[in-house]
CSV table of C-alpha atoms and ligand atoms in Angstrom, one decimal:
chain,number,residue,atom,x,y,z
A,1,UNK,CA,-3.4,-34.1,22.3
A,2,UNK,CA,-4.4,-31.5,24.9
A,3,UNK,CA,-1.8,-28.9,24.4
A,4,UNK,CA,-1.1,-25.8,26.7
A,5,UNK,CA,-0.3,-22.5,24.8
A,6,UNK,CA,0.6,-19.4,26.7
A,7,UNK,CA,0.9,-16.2,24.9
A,8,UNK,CA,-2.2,-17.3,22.7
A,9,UNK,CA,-3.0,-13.9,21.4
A,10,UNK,CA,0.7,-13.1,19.8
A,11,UNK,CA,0.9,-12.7,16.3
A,12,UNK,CA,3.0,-16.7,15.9
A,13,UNK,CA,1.0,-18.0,18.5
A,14,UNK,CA,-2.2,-17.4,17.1
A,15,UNK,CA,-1.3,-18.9,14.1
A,16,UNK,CA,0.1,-22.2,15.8
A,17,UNK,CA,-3.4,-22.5,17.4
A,18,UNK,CA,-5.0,-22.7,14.2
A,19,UNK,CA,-2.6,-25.1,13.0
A,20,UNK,CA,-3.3,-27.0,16.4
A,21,UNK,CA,-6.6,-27.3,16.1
A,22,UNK,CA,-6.8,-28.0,12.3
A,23,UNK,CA,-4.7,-31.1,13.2
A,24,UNK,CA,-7.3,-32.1,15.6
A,25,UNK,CA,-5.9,-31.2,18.7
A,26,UNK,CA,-7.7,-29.3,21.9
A,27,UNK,CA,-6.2,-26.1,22.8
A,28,UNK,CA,-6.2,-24.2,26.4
A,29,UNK,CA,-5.0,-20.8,25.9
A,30,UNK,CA,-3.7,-18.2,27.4
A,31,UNK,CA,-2.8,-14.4,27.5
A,32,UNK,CA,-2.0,-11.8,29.5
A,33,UNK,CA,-2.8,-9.2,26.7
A,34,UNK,CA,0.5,-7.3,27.6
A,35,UNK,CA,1.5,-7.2,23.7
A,36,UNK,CA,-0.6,-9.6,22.2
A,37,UNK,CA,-4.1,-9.0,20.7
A,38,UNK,CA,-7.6,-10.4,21.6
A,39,UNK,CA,-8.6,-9.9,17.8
A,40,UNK,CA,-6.3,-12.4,16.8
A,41,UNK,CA,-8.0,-14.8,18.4
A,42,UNK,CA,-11.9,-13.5,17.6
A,43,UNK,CA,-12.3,-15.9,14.9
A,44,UNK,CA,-12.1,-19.3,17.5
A,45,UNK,CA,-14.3,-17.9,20.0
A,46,UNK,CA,-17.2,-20.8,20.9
A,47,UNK,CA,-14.9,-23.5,18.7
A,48,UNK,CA,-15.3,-26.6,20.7
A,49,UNK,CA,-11.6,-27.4,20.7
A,50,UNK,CA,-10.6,-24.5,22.0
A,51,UNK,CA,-10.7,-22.5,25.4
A,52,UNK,CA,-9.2,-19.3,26.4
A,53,UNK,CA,-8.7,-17.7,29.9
A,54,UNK,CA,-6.6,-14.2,30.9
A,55,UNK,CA,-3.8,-14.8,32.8
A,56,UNK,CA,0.1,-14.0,33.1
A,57,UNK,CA,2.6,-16.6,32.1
A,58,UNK,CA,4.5,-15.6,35.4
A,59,UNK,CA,1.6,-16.5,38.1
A,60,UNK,CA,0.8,-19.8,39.2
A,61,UNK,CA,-2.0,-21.4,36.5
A,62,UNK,CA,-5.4,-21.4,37.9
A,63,UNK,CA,-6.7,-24.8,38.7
A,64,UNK,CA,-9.2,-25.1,35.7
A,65,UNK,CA,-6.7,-25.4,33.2
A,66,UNK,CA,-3.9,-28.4,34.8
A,67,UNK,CA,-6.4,-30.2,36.5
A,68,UNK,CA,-7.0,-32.0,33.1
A,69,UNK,CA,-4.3,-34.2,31.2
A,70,UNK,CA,-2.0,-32.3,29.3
A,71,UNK,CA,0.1,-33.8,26.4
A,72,UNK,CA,2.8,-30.9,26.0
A,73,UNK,CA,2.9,-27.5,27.2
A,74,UNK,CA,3.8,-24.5,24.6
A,75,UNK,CA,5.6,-21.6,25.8
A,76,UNK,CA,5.4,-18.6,23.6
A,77,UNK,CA,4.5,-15.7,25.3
A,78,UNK,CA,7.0,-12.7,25.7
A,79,UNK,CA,7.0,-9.4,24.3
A,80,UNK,CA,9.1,-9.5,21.6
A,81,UNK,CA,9.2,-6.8,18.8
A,82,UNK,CA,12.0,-4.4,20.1
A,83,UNK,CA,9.5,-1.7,21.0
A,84,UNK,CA,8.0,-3.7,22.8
A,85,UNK,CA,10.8,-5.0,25.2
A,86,UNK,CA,12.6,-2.0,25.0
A,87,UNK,CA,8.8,-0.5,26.9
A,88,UNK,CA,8.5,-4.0,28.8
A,89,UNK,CA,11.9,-4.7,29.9
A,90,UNK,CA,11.3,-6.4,33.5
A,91,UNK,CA,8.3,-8.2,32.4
A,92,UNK,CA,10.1,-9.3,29.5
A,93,UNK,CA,12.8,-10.6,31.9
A,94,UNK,CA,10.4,-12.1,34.3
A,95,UNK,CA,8.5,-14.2,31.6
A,96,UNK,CA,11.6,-15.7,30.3
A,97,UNK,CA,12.7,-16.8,33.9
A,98,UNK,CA,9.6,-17.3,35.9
A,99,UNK,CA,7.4,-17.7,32.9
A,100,UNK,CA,9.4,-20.5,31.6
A,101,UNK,CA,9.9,-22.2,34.9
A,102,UNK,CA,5.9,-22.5,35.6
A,103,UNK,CA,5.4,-23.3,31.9
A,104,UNK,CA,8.3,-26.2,32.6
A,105,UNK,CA,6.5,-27.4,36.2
A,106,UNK,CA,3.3,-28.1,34.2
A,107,UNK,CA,4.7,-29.6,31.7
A,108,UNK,CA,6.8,-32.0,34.6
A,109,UNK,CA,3.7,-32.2,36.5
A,110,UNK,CA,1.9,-33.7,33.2
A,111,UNK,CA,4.7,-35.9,31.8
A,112,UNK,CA,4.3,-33.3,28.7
A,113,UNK,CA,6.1,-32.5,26.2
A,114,UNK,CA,7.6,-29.1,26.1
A,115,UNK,CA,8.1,-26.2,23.8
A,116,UNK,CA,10.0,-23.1,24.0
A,117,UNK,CA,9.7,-20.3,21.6
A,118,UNK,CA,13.5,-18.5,21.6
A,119,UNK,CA,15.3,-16.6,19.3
A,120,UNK,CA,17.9,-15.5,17.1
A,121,UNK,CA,18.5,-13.0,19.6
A,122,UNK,CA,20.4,-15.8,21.3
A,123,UNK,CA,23.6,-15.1,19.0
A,124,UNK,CA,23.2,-11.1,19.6
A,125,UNK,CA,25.2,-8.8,16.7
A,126,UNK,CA,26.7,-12.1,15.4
A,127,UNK,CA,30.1,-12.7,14.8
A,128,UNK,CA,30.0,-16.2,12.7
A,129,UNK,CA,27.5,-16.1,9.4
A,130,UNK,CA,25.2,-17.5,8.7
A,131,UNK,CA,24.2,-18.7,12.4
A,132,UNK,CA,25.0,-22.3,13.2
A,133,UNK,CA,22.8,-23.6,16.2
A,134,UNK,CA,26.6,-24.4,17.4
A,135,UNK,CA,27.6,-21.1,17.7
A,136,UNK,CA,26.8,-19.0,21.5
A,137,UNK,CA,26.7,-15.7,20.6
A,138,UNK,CA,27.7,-12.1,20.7
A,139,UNK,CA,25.3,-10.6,23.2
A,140,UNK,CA,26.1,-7.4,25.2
A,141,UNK,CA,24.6,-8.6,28.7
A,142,UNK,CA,24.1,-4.8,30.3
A,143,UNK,CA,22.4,-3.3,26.6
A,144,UNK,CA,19.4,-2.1,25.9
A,145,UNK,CA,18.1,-5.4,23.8
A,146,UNK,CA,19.7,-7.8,26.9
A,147,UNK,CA,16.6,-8.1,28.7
A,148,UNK,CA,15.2,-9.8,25.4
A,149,UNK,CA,18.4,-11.9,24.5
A,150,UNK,CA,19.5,-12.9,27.9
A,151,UNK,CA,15.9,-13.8,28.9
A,152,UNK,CA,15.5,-16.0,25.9
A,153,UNK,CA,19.2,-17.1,26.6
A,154,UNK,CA,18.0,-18.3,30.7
A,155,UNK,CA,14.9,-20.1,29.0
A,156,UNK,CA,17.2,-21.8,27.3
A,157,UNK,CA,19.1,-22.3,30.1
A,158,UNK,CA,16.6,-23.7,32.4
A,159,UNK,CA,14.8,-25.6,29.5
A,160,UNK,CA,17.9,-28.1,29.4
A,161,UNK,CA,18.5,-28.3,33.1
A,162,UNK,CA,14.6,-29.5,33.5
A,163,UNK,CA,15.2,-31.8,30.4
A,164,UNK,CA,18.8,-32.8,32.4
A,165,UNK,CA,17.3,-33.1,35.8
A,166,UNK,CA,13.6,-34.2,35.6
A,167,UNK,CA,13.9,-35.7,31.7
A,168,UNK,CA,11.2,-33.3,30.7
A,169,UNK,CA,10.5,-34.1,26.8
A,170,UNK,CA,11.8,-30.3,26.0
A,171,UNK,CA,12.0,-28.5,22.4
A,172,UNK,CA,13.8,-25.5,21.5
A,173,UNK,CA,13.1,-23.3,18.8
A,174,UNK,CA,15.3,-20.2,18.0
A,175,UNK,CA,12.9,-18.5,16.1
A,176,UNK,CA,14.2,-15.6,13.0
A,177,UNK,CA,12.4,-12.6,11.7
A,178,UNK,CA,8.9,-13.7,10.8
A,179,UNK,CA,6.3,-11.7,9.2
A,180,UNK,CA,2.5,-12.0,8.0
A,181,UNK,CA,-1.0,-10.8,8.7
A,182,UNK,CA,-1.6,-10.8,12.7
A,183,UNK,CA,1.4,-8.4,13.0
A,184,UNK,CA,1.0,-5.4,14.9
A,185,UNK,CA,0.9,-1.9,12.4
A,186,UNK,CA,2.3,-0.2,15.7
A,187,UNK,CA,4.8,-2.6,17.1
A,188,UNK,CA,7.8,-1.4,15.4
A,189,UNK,CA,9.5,-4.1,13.2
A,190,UNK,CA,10.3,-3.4,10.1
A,191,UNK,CA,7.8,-5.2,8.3
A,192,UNK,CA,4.9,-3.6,9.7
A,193,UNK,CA,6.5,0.1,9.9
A,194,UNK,CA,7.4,0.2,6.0
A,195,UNK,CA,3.8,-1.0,4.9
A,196,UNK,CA,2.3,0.9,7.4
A,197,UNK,CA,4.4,3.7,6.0
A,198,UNK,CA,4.1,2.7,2.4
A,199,UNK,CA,0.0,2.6,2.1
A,200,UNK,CA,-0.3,6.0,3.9
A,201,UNK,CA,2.3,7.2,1.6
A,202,UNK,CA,5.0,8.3,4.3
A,203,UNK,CA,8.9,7.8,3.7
A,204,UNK,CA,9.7,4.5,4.5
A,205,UNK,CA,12.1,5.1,7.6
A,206,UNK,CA,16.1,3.1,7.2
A,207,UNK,CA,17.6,3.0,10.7
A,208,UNK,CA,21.4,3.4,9.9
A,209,UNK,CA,22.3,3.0,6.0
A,210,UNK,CA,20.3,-0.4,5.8
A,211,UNK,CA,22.8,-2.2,5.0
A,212,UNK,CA,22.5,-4.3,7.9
A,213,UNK,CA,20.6,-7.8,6.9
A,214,UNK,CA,17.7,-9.9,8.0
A,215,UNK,CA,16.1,-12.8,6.6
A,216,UNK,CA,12.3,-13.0,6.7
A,217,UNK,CA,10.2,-16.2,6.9
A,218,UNK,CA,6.5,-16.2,6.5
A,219,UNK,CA,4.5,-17.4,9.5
A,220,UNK,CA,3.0,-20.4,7.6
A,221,UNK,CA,6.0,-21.8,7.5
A,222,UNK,CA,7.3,-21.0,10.8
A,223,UNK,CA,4.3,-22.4,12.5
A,224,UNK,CA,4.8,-25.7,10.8
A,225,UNK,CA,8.6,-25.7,11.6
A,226,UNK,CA,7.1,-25.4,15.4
A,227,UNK,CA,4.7,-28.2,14.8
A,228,UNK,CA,7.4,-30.2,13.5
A,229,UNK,CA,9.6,-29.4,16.5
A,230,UNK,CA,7.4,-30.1,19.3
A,231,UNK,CA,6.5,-33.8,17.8
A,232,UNK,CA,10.2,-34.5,17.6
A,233,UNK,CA,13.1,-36.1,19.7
A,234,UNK,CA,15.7,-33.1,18.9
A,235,UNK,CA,16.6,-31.8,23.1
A,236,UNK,CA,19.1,-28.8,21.6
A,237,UNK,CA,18.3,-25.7,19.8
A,238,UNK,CA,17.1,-26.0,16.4
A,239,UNK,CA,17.0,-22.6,13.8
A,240,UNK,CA,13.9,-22.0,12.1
A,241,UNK,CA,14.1,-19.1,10.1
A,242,UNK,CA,14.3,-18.5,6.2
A,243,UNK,CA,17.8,-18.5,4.5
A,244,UNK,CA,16.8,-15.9,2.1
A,245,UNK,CA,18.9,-12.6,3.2
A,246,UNK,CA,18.8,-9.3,2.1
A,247,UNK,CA,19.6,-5.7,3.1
A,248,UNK,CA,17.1,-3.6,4.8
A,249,UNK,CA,17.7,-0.9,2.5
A,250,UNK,CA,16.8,-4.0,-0.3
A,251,UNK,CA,13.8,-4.5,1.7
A,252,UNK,CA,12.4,-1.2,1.6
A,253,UNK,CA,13.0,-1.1,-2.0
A,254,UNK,CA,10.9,-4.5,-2.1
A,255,UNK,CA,8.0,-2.9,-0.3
A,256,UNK,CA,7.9,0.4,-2.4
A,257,UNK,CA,7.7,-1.9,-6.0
A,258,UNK,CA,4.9,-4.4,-4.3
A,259,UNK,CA,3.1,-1.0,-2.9
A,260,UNK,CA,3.3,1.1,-5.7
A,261,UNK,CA,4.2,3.8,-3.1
A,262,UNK,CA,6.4,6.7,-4.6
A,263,UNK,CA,7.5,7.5,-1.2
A,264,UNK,CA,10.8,8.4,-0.1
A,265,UNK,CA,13.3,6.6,1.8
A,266,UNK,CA,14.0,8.9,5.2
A,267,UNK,CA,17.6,7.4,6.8
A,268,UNK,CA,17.4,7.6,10.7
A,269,UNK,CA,20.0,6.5,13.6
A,270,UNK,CA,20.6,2.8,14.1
A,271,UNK,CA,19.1,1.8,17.2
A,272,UNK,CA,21.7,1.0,20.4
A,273,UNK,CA,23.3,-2.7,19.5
A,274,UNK,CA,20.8,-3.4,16.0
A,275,UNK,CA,22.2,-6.5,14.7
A,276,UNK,CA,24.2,-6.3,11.4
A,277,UNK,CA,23.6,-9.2,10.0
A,278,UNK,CA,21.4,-12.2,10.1
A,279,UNK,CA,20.6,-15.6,8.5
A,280,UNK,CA,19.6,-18.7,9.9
A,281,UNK,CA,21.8,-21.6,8.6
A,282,UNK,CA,19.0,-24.9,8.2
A,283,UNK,CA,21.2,-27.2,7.9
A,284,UNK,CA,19.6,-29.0,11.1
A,285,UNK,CA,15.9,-28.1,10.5
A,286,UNK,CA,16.5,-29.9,6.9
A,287,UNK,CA,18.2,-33.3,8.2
A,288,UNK,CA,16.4,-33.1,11.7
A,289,UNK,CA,12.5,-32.0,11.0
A,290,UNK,CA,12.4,-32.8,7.0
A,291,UNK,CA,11.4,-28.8,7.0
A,292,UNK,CA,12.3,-25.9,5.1
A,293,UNK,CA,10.2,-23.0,4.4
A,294,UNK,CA,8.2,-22.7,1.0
A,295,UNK,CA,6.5,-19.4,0.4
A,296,UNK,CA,8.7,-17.1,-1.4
A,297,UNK,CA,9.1,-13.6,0.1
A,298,UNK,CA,6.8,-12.1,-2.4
A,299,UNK,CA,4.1,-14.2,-2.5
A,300,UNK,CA,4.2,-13.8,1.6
A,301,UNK,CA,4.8,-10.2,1.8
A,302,UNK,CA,1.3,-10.0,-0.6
A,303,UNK,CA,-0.7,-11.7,2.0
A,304,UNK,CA,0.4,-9.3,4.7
A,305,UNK,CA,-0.2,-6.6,2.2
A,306,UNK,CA,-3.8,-7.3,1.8
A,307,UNK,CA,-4.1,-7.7,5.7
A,308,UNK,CA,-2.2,-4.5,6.3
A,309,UNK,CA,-5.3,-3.1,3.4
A,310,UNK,CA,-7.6,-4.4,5.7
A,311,UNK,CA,-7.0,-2.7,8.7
A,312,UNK,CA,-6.6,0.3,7.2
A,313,UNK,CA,-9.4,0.0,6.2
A,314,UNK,CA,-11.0,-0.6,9.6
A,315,UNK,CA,-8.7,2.3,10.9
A,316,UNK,CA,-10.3,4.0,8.7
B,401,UDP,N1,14.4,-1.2,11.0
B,401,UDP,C1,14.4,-0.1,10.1
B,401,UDP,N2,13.3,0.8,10.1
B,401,UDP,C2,12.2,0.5,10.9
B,401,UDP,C3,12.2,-0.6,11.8
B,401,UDP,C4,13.3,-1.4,11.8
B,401,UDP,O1,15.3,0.2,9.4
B,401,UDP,O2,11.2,1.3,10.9
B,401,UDP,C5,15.6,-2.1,10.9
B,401,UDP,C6,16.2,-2.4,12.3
B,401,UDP,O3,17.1,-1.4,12.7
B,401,UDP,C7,16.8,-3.7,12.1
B,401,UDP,C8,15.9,-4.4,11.1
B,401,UDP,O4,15.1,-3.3,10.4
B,401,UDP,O5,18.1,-3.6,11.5
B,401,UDP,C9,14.9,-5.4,11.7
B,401,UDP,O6,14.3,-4.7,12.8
B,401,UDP,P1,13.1,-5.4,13.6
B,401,UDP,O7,12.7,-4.4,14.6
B,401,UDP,O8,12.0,-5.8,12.6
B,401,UDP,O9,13.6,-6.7,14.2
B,401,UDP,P2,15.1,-7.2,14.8
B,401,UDP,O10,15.5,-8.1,13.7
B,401,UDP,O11,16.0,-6.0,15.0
B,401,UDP,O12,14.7,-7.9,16.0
């Protein structure tokens, strides 16, 4: 397949291009660099499966890259660590509306399948647990995190009514926490702060009294959840996310015994509208994809260790 990927240089989508291209697909790329990073995609430059070009998800696509078949269009780019939005809000807003609206003409324009990258986000500070793809949510529209959640929620939106209206081939993945190497140290989730934190020997900072939960899934397996999802006949929301929940405050314990740090845990406020808890329920990635995720949180978290090593390292 030709396959369209915008926000190319994220952490996720850099890791579905590998996958793309290790299944023997071509890959036109894309990237505004507003959060993502071009060394995340240093290692394909000059593969001959694989093309890149600069551009913003929200402009029209230059010539060069429609004006070959496409087979399905993949829409991943948005900011989406909470720092980031939170610095980002409009553009985070406008990728999610325009963004997914150009992303959804090409793929029309091509007879594509389509992708869309969304979120957990969806169900905001959830009031039903673990999250059924069923359930709509507990977003505060006017908070700090809405321009994240209700820009994921109108790609959702607007992903149906061009899969209702022009029977684009659409997908929808509502993506959990995910973690591995290709993180940002600086981007503020969790994961990267407390090893960042934890190989310089800093306390390891708890928003609130970390007894708020997430559930982490190693990129590997997210990235083949997404695979799965874009070959598939599923139109509505499907969670891809690892069942495995825990306590932040657990977490940061977690890092400090893999680390070997001795550093203390410094409490600090909960941010404005953080989530309290969080777990995908699979039930529908199991029947629907045949997926589930398979590399256990500390296996994964060792990976992203020795990355985190490494560019330290570099950082010097
Ligand atoms: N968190 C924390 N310390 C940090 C960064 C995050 O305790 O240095 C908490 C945050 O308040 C949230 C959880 O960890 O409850 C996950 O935060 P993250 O920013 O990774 O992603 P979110 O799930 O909120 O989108």
């Amino acid at each position: 397949m030709r396959i369209l990927v915008s926000g190319a240089a994220g952490f996720i989508a850099s890791h579905l291009c590998d996958r793309l291209i290790a299944e023997g697909h071509f890959v036109i790329a894309f990237d505004n660099y507003l959060t993502g990073s071009a060394a995340n995609l240093r290692h394909m430059a000059g593969h001959p499966s694989f093309r890149f070009f600069r551009h913003d998800a929200t402009e029209p696509l230059p010539e060069s890259a429609t004006s070959e078949p496409l087979d399905a269009v993949l829409h991943l780019a948005s900011p989406a660590s909470p720092k980031d939005y939170l610095e980002y809000p409009i553009e985070t807003l406008d990728v999610g509306s325009l963004g997914t609206r150009r992303m959804l003409e090409a793929a029309r324009d091509h007879e594509a399948r389509f992708l869309l990258t969304s979120t957990s986000e969806c169900y905001g500070d959830p009031l039903v647990h673990p999250q059924t793809e069923t359930y709509w949510g507990n977003v505060n529209p006017v908070g700090p995190r809405s321009c994240y959640d209700e820009s994921k929620r109108f790609a959702e939106a607007i992903t149906m009514a061009y899969h209702r209206t022009h029977g684009v081939r659409t997908t929808i993945a509502r993506i959990f926490n995910t973690y591995g190497p290709r993180m940002k140290l600086n981007d503020g989730r969790v994961v990267p702060a407390f090893l960042d934190q934890a190989l310089r020997n800093q306390p390891l900072t708890v928003f609130g009294n970390g007894t708020q939960t997430r559930s982490f899934c190693y990129v590997s397996d997210l990235v083949d959840g997404l695979y799965r999802l874009m070959l598939s006949d599923e139109r509505y929301p499907v969670n891809l996310g690892n069942p495995r929940e825990m306590t932040i405050l657990e977490f940061a314990e977690q890092i400090r015994a893999l680390t070997g740090a001795a550093a203390p845990i410094l409490f600090e406020p909960l941010p404005e509208d953080d989530p309290k808890q969080r777990r995908p329920d699979i039930t529908k990635a199991r029947t629907v994809l045949g997926w589930e995720p398979k590399i256990p949180l500390e296996e994964g978290l060792r990976a992203t260790v020795d990355y985190f090593r490494g560019v330290h390292a570099v950082a010097g």
